[in-house]
Coordinates of C-alpha atoms and ligand atoms in Angstrom, one line a residue:
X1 CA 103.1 108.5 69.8
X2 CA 100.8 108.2 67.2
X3 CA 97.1 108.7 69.2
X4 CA 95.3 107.6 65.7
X5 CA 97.5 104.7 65.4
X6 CA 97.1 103.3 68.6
X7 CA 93.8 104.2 69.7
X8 CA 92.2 102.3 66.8
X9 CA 94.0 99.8 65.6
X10 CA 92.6 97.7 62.9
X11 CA 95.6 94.9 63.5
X12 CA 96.8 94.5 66.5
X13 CA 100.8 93.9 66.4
X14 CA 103.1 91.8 68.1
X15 CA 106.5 93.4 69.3
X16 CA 109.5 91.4 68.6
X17 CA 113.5 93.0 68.7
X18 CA 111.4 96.8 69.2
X19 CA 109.6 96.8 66.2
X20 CA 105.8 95.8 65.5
X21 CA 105.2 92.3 63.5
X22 CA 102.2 90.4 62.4
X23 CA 101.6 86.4 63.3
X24 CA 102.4 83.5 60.8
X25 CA 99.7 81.7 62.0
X26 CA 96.6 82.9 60.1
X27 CA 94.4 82.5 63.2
X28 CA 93.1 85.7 65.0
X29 CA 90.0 86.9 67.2
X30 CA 88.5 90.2 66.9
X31 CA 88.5 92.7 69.8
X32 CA 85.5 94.4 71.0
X33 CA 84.2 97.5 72.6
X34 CA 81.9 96.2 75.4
X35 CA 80.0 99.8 75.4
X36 CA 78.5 99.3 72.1
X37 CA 79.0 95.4 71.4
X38 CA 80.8 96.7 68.1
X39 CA 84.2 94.9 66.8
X40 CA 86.9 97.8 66.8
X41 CA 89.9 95.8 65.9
X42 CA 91.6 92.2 65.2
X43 CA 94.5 90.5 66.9
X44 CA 95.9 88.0 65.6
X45 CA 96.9 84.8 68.0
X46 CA 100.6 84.0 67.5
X47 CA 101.8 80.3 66.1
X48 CA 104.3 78.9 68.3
X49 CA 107.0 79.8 65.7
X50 CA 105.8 82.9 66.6
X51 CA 106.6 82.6 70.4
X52 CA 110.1 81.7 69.1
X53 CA 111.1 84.5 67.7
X54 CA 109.8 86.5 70.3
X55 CA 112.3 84.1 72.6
X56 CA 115.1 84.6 70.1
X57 CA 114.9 88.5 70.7
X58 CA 115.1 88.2 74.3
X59 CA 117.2 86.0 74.1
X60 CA 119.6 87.6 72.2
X61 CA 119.2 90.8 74.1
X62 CA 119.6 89.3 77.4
X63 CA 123.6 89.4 77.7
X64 CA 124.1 92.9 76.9
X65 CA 121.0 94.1 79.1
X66 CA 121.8 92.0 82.5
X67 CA 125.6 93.9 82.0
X68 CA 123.5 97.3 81.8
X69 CA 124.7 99.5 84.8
X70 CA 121.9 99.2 87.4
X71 CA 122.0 103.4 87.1
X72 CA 121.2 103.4 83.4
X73 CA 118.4 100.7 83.9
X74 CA 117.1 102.4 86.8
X75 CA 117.3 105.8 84.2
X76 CA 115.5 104.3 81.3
X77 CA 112.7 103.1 84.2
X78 CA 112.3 106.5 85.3
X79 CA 111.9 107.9 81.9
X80 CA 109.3 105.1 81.0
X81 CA 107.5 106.0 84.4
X82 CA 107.2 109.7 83.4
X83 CA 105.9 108.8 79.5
X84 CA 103.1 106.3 81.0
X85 CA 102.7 109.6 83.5
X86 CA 102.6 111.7 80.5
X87 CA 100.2 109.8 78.3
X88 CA 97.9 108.4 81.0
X89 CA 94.9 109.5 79.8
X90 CA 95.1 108.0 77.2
X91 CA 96.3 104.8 78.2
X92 CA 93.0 104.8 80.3
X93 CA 91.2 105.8 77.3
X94 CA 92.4 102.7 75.2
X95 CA 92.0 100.8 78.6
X96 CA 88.0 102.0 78.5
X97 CA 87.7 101.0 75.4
X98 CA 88.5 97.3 75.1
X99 CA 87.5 96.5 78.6
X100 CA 84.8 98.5 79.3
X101 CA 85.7 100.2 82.9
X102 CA 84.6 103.7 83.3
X103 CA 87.6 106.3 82.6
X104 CA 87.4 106.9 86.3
X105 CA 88.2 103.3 87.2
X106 CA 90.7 103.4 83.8
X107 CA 92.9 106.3 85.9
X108 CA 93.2 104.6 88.7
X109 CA 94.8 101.6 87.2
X110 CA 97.0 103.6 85.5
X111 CA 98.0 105.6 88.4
X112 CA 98.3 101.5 90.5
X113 CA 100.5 100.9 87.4
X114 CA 102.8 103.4 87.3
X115 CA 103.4 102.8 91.7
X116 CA 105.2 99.5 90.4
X117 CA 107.0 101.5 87.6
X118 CA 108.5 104.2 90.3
X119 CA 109.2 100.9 92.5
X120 CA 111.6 99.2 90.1
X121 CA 113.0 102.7 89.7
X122 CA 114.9 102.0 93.0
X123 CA 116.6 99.0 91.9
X124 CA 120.0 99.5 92.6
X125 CA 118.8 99.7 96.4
X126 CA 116.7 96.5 95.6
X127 CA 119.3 94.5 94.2
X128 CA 121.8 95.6 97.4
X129 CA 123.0 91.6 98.7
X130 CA 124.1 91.4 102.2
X131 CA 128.0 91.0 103.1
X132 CA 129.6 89.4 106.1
X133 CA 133.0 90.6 106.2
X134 CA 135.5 87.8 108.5
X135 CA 133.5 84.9 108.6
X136 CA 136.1 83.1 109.0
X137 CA 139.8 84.3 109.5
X138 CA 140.6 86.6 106.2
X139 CA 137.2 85.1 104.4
X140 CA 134.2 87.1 104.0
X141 CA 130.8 85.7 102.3
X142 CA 128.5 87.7 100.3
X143 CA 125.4 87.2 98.1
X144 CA 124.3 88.5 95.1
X145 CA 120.7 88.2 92.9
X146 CA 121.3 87.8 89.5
X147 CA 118.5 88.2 87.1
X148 CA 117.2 84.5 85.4
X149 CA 117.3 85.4 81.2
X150 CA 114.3 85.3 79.3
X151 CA 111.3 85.6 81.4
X152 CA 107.3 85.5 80.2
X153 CA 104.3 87.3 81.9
X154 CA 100.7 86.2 81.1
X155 CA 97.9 88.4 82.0
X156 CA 94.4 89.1 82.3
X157 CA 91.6 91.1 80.4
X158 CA 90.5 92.7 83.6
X159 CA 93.2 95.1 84.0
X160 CA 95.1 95.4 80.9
X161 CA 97.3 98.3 81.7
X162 CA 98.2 97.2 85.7
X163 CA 99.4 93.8 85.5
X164 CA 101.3 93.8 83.3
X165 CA 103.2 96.5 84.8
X166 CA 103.1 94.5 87.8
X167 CA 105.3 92.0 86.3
X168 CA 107.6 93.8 83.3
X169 CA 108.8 96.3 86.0
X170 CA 110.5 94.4 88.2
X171 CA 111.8 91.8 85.6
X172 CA 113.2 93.8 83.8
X173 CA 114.7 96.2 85.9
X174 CA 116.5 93.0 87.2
X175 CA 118.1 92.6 84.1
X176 CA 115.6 90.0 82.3
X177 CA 114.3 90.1 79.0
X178 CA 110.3 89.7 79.0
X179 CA 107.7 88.0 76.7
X180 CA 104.7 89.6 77.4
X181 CA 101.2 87.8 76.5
X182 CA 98.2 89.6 77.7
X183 CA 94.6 89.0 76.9
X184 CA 93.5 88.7 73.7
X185 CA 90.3 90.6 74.4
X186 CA 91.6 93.8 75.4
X187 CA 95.5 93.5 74.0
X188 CA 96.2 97.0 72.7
X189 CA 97.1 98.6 76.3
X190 CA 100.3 96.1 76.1
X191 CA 101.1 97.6 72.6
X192 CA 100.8 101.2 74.0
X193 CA 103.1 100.1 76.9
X194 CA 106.2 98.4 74.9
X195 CA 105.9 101.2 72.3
X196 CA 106.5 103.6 75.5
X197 CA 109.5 100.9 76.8
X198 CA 110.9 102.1 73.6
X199 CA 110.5 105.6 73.3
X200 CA 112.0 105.3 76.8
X201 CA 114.9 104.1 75.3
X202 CA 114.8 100.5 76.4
X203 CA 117.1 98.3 74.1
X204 CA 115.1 96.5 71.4
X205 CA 114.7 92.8 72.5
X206 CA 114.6 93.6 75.9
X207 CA 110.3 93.5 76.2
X208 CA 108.4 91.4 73.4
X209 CA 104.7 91.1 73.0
X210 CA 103.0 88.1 71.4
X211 CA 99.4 87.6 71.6
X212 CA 96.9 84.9 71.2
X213 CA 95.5 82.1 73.2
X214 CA 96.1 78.6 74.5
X215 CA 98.5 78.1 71.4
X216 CA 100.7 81.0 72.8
X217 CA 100.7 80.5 76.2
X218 CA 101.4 76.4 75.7
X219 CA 104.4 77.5 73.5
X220 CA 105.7 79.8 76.5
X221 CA 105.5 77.0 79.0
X222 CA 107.3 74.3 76.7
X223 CA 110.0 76.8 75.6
X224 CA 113.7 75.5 77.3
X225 CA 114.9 79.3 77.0
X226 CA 112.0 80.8 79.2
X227 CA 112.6 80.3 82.6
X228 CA 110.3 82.0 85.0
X229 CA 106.9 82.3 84.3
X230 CA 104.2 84.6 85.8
X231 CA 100.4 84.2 85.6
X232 CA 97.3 86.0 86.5
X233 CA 94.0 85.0 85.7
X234 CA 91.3 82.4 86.5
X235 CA 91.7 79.3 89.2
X236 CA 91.9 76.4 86.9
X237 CA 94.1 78.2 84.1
X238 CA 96.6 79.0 86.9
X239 CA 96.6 75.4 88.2
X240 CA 97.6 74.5 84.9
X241 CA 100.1 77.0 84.1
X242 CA 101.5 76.1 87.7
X243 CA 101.5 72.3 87.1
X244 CA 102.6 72.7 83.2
X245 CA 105.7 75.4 83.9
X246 CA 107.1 74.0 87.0
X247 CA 107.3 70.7 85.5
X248 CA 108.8 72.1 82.4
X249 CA 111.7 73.0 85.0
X250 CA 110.4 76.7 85.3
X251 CA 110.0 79.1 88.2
X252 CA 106.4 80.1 88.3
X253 CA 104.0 82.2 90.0
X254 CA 100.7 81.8 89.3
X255 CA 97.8 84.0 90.8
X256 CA 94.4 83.1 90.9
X257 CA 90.6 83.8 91.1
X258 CA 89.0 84.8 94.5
X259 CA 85.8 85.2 96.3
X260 CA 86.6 88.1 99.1
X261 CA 84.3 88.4 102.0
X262 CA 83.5 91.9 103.7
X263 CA 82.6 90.7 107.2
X264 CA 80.5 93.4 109.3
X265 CA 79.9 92.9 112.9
X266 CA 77.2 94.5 114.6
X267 CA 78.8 97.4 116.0
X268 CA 80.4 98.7 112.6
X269 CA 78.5 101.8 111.5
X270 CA 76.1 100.8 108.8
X271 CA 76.4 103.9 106.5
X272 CA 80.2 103.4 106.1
X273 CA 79.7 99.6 105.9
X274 CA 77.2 100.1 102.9
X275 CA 79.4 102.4 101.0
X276 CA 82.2 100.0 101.3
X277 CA 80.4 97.2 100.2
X278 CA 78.7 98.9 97.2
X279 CA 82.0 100.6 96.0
X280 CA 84.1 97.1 96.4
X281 CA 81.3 95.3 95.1
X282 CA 79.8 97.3 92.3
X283 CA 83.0 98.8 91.0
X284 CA 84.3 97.9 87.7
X285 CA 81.4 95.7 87.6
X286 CA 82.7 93.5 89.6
X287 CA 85.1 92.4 87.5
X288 CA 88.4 92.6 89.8
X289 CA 90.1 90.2 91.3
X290 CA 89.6 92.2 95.1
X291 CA 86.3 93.2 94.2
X292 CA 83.8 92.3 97.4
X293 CA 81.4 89.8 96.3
X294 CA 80.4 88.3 99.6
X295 CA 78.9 90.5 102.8
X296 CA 78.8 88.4 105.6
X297 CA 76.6 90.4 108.2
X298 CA 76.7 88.6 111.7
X299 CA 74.0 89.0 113.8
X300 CA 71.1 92.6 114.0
X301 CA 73.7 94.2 111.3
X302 CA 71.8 91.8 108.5
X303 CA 68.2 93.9 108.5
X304 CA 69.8 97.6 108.2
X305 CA 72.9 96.4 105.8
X306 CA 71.2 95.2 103.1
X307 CA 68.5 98.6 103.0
X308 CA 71.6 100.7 102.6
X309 CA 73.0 98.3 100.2
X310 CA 70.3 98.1 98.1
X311 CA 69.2 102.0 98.1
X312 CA 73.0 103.0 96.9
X313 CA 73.0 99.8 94.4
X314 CA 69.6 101.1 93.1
X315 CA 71.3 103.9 92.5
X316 CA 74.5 103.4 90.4
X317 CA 74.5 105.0 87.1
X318 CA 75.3 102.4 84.4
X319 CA 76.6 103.5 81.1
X320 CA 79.4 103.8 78.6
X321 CA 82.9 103.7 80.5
X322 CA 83.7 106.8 78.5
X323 CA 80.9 108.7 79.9
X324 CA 82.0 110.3 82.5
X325 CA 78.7 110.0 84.3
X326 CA 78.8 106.8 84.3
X327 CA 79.8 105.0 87.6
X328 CA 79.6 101.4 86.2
X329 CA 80.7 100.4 82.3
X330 CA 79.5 96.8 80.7
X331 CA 80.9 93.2 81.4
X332 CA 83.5 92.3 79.2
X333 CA 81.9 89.6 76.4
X334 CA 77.7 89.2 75.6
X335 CA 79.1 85.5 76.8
X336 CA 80.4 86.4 80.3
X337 CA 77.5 89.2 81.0
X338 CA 74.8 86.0 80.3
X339 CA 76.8 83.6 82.3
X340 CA 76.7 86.1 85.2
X341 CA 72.6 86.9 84.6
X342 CA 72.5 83.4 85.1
X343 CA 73.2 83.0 88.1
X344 CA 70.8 85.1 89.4
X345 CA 67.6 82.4 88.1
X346 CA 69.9 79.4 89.7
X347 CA 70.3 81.2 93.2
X348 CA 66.8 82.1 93.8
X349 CA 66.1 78.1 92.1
X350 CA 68.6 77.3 95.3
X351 CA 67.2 79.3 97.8
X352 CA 68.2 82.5 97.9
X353 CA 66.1 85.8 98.1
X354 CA 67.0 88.3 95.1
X355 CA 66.5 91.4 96.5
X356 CA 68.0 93.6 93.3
X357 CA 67.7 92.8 89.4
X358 CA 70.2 94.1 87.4
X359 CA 68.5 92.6 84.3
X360 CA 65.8 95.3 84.9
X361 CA 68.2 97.9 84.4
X362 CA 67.2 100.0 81.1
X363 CA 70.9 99.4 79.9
X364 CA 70.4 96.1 79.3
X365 CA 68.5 96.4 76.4
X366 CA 71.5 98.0 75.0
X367 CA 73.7 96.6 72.4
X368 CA 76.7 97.0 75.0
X369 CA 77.2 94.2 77.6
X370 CA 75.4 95.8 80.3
X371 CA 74.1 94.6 83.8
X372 CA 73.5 96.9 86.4
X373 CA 73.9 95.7 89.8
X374 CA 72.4 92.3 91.6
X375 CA 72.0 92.4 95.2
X376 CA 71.4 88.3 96.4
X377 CA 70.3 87.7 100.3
X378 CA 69.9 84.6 101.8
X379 CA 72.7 82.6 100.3
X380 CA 74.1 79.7 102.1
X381 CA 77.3 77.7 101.5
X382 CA 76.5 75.2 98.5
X383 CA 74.5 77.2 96.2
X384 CA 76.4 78.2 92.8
X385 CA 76.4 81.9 93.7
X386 CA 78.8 81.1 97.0
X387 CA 80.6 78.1 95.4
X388 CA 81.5 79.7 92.3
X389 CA 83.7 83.1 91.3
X390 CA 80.8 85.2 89.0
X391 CA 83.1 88.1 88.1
X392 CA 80.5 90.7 87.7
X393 CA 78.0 92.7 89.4
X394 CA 76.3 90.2 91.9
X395 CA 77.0 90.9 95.9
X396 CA 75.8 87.9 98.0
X397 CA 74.7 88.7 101.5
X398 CA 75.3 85.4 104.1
X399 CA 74.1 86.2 107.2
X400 CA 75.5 84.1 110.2
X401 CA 75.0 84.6 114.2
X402 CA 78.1 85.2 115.2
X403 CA 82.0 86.1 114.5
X404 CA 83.2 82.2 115.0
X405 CA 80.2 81.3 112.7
X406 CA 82.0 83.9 110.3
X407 CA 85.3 83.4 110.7
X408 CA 84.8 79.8 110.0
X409 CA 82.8 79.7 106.6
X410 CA 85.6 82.4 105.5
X411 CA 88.3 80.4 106.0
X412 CA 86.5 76.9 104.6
X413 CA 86.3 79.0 101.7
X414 CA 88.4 77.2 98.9
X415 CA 90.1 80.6 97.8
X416 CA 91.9 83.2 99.8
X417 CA 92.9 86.3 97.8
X418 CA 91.7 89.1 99.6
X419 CA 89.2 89.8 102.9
X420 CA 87.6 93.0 104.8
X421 CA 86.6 93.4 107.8
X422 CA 84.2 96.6 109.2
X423 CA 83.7 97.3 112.8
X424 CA 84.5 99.7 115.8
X425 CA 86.3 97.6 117.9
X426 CA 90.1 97.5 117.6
X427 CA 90.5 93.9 119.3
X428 CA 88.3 92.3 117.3
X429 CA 90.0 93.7 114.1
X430 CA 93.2 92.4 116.0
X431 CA 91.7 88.9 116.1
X432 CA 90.2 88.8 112.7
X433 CA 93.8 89.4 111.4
X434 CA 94.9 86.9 113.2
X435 CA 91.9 84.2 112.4
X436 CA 92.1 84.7 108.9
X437 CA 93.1 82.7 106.6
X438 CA 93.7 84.6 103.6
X439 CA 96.4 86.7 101.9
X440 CA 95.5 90.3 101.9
X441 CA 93.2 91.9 104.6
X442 CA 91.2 95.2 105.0
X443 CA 90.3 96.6 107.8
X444 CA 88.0 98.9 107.4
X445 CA 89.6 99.2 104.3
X446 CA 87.1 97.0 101.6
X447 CA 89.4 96.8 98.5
X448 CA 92.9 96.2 100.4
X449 CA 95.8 95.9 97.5
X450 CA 99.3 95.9 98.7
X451 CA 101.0 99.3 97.3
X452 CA 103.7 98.4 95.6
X453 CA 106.9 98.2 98.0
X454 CA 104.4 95.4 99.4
X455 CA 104.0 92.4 97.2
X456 CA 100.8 90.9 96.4
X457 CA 99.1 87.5 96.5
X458 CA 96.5 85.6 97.7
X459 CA 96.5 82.1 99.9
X460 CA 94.8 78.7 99.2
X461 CA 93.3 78.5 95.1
X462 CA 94.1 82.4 94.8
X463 CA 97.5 81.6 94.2
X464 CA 100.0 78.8 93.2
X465 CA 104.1 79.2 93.8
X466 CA 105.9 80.5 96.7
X467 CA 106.2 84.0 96.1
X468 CA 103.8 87.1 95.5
X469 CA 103.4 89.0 93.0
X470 CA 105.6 93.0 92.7
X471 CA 107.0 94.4 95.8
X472 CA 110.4 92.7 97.3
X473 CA 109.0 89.4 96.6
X474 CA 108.6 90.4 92.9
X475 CA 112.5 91.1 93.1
X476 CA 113.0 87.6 94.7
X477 CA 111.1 85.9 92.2
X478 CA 112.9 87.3 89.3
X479 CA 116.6 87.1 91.1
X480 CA 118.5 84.3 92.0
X481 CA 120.6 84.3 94.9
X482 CA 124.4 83.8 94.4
X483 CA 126.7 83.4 97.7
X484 CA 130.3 84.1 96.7
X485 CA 132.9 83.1 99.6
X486 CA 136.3 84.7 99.1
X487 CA 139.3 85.0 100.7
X488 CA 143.0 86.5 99.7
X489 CA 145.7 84.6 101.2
X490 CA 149.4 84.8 101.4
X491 CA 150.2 81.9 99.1
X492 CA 153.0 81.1 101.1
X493 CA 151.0 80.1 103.8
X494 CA 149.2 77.7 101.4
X495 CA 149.1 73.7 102.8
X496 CA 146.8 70.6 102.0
X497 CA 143.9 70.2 104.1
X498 CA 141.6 67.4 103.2
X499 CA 139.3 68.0 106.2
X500 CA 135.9 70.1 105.7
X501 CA 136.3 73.5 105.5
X502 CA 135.0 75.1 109.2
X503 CA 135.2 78.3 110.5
X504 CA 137.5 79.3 112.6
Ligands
NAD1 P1 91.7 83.7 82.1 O1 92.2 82.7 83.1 O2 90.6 83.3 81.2 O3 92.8 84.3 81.2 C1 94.0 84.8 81.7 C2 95.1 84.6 80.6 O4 95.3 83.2 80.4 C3 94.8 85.3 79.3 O5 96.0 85.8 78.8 C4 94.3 84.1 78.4 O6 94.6 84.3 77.1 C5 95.0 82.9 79.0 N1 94.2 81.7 78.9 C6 92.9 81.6 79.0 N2 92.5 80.3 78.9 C7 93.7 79.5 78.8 C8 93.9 78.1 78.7 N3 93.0 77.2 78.7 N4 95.2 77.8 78.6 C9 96.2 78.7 78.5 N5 96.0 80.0 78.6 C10 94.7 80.4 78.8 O7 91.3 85.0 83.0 P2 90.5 86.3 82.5 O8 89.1 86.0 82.3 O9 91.3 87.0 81.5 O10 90.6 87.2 83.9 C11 89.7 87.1 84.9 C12 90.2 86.1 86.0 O11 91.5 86.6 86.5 C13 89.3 86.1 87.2 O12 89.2 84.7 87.6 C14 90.0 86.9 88.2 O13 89.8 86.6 89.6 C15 91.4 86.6 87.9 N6 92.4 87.7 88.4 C16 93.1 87.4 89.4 C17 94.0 88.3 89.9 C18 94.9 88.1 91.1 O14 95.7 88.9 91.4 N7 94.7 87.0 91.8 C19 94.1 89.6 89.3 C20 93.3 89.8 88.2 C21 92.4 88.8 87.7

């Protein structure tokens, strides 16, 4: 692996048939580091001819790859799992540097990564189908998964290195051939990954890499050969690549934006609630999709919460991801960090108190895309703040009377990815669980992401399609189920029988 090569590219390639390419459609975008606002490369978007060839690799290496033994796909996995292992560091570092996250943060994506990489290791004992032997006299019935062909994964900028792990693992472990298209604004994790597939020794053709934008990803939900589809990224792009791919005749899974509640009752301890809230909220400044961005504090909690809040916002250290002092990096784009200030004008306009101002914080008046952290009390259902996802570092604190009043605006909540929940009292964690109307839940836990031999996925606009995301369901949604029913007979006991077949 060429550390010069890849840490710093000037061009960004595309991977086609295991070897890098450049676009045919002249159109590009450059990619920045958020830490000093400075362009350190350009990728260029791919044409829809450009899609095609990436299809016509996969395609063409989809035969001999779905006949690979399950041992020798489940060998080059575990090879590929102990090269990302090798070279994690700098994988984060490359991960730092186009996105902004703090190397810290960086790691531990890597290391969330890699659990999906050891999962699809154990695919022969994923792919196991069940088998009814005697079903009916001298028949038995069985069912198989086979994988679907050429399958596309589309991600976003906020964790370059993890999802698309989440997806390529399992697919192709299943015996697909992928067309990755991650973001555009921090591609060059992707790269480091399919070079990696190869040094693995993954057949060429059997993981592609096309970048770009709404060109690409259009091209990949038209395309006849593609025939699954998974998404991550914001609410209304999933809708669409939801609505587009299915009724383009594709399987699709499309994950969503979220706005994840903490709820804190009065009898959680306040100390541990705080930390929670600032770590869930503030981390990655705020730019995950399980980050906490609401606090709902029911009842006396509301007074002492917030102090604690604010005293450990107050004192995050914002700097460069690469800093390893730093415990917050920069917002992605100048765009999205001014979108997310902006809020902060419009809330107070709407009501709400703003009790910390992360456009006071002296590394704002950096070139980098900095905003320390917000702290917002007060806010209601209605305002922007609430209504809207921000994506950055803004907590909102609602403050309600009691657990129905809580319970309820959660779940009238138009999204439902993840949810937390901080108290003492086991029963009425028990009932929250029960109550709550969204996908993945914390209890006591404030950032609660299924490990990987659970699947992942959020309810309502957090997620469009049936199945999750990695995990067994990631196997289901990249199988298809095949029931054989067989049976060997003597021949000369062989008579016509028009009626329907029943067991007997
Ligand atoms: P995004 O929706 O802007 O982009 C995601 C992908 O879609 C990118 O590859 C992008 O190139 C492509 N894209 C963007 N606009 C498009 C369009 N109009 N048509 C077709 N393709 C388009 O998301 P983002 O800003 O990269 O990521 C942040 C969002 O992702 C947040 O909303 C966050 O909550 C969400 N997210 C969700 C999860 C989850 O698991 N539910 C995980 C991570 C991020």
């Amino acid at each position: 692996m060429n550390t010069v090569e890849t840490a710093t590219p000037v061009a960004v390639p595309l991977w086609i048939g295991g070897k890098a390419e450049a676009v045919t459609s002249g159109r590009s975008g450059p990619v920045m580091n958020p830490a000093t606002g400075e362009q350190i490369a350009e990728v260029g978007y791919a044409a829809a001819a450009d899609v095609d060839r990436a299809v016509v690799s996969a395609k063409a290496a989809s035969h001999e790859w779905r006949s690979t033994s399950l041992s020798h796909r489940a060998e080059i996995l575990f090879r590929f799992r102990d090269l990302i292992e090798r070279n994690k560091q700098e994988l984060a570092a490359i991960i730092t540097r186009e996105n902004g996250k703090t190397i810290a943060d960086a790691q531990g994506e890597v290391a969330r990564g890699l659990e999906n990489v050891e999962f699809a290791c154990g695919i022969p004992h994923l792919l196991k189908g069940g088998y009814t032997e005697q079903a009916s006299r001298g028949i038995d019935v069985y069912q198989i998964r086979q994988p679907l062909g050429v399958v596309a994964g589309i991600t976003p900028f906020n964790f370059p290195g993890m999802v698309p792990l989440w997806m390529l693992a399992n697919a192709i472990a299943c015996g697909n051939t992928f067309v990755l298209k991650p973001s555009e604004k921090d591609p060059s994790a992707s790269v480091f990954l399919v070079k990696l597939a190869k040094e693995a020794g993954l057949p060429d053709g059997v993981l592609n890499l096309v970048h770009g934008d709404k060109v690409a990803v259009d091209r990949i939900l038209e395309h006849p050969d593609i025939k699954a589809v998974s998404f991550v990224g914001s609410t209304p792009v999933a809708k669409y690549i939801y609505e587009t791919g299915t009724r383009n005749g594709k399987r699709v899974q499309a994950l969503g934006g979220a706005k994840n509640h903490m709820l804190v009752l009065p009898d959680a301890d306040i100390a541990m609630a705080a930390d929670a809230a600032v770590s869930a909220g503030y981390g990655a400044a705020g730019e995950r999709c399980m980050a906490i961005s609401v606090v709902v504090a029911v009842g006396s909690v509301a007074g002492p919460l917030i102090a604690a809040i604010r005293e450990r916002a107050g004192r995050i250290k914002v700097g460069p991801g690469a800093d390893a002092a730093s415990e917050m990096g920069p917002l992605i784009t100048r765009e999205h960090r001014d979108r997310v200030a902006s809020h902060l004008d419009r809330a107070v306009a709407e009501g709400a108190t703003l009790s910390l101002d992360g456009r006071k914080n002296p590394m704002t008046s950096r070139k980098g895309f900095f905003l320390g952290p917000s702290l917002l009390d007060h806010v209601r259902p209605g305002m922007a703040c609430y209504e809207q996802e921000i994506f950055g570092p803004v907590l909102s604190v609602v403050r309600v009377s009691t657990y129905a009043e809580a319970i309820r605006l959660i779940n009238e909540n138009s999204w439902g990815n993840g949810v937390a929940i901080f108290t003492q009292n086991g029963g009425a964690a028990r009932q929250f669980q029960f109550d709550v109307e969204v996908g993945m839940v914390g209890i006591n836990v404030p950032i609660p992401v299924p490990v990987a031999y659970y699947s992942f996925g959020g309810w309502k606009n957090s997620l469009f399609g049936d199945l999750h995301m990695y995990g067994p369901e990631g196997v289901q949604f990249y199988t298809r189920a095949k029931v054989v029913t067989s049976r060997w007979p003597d021949p000369a006991a062989s008579k016509v029988d028009l009626g329907f077949p029943q067991v007997r």
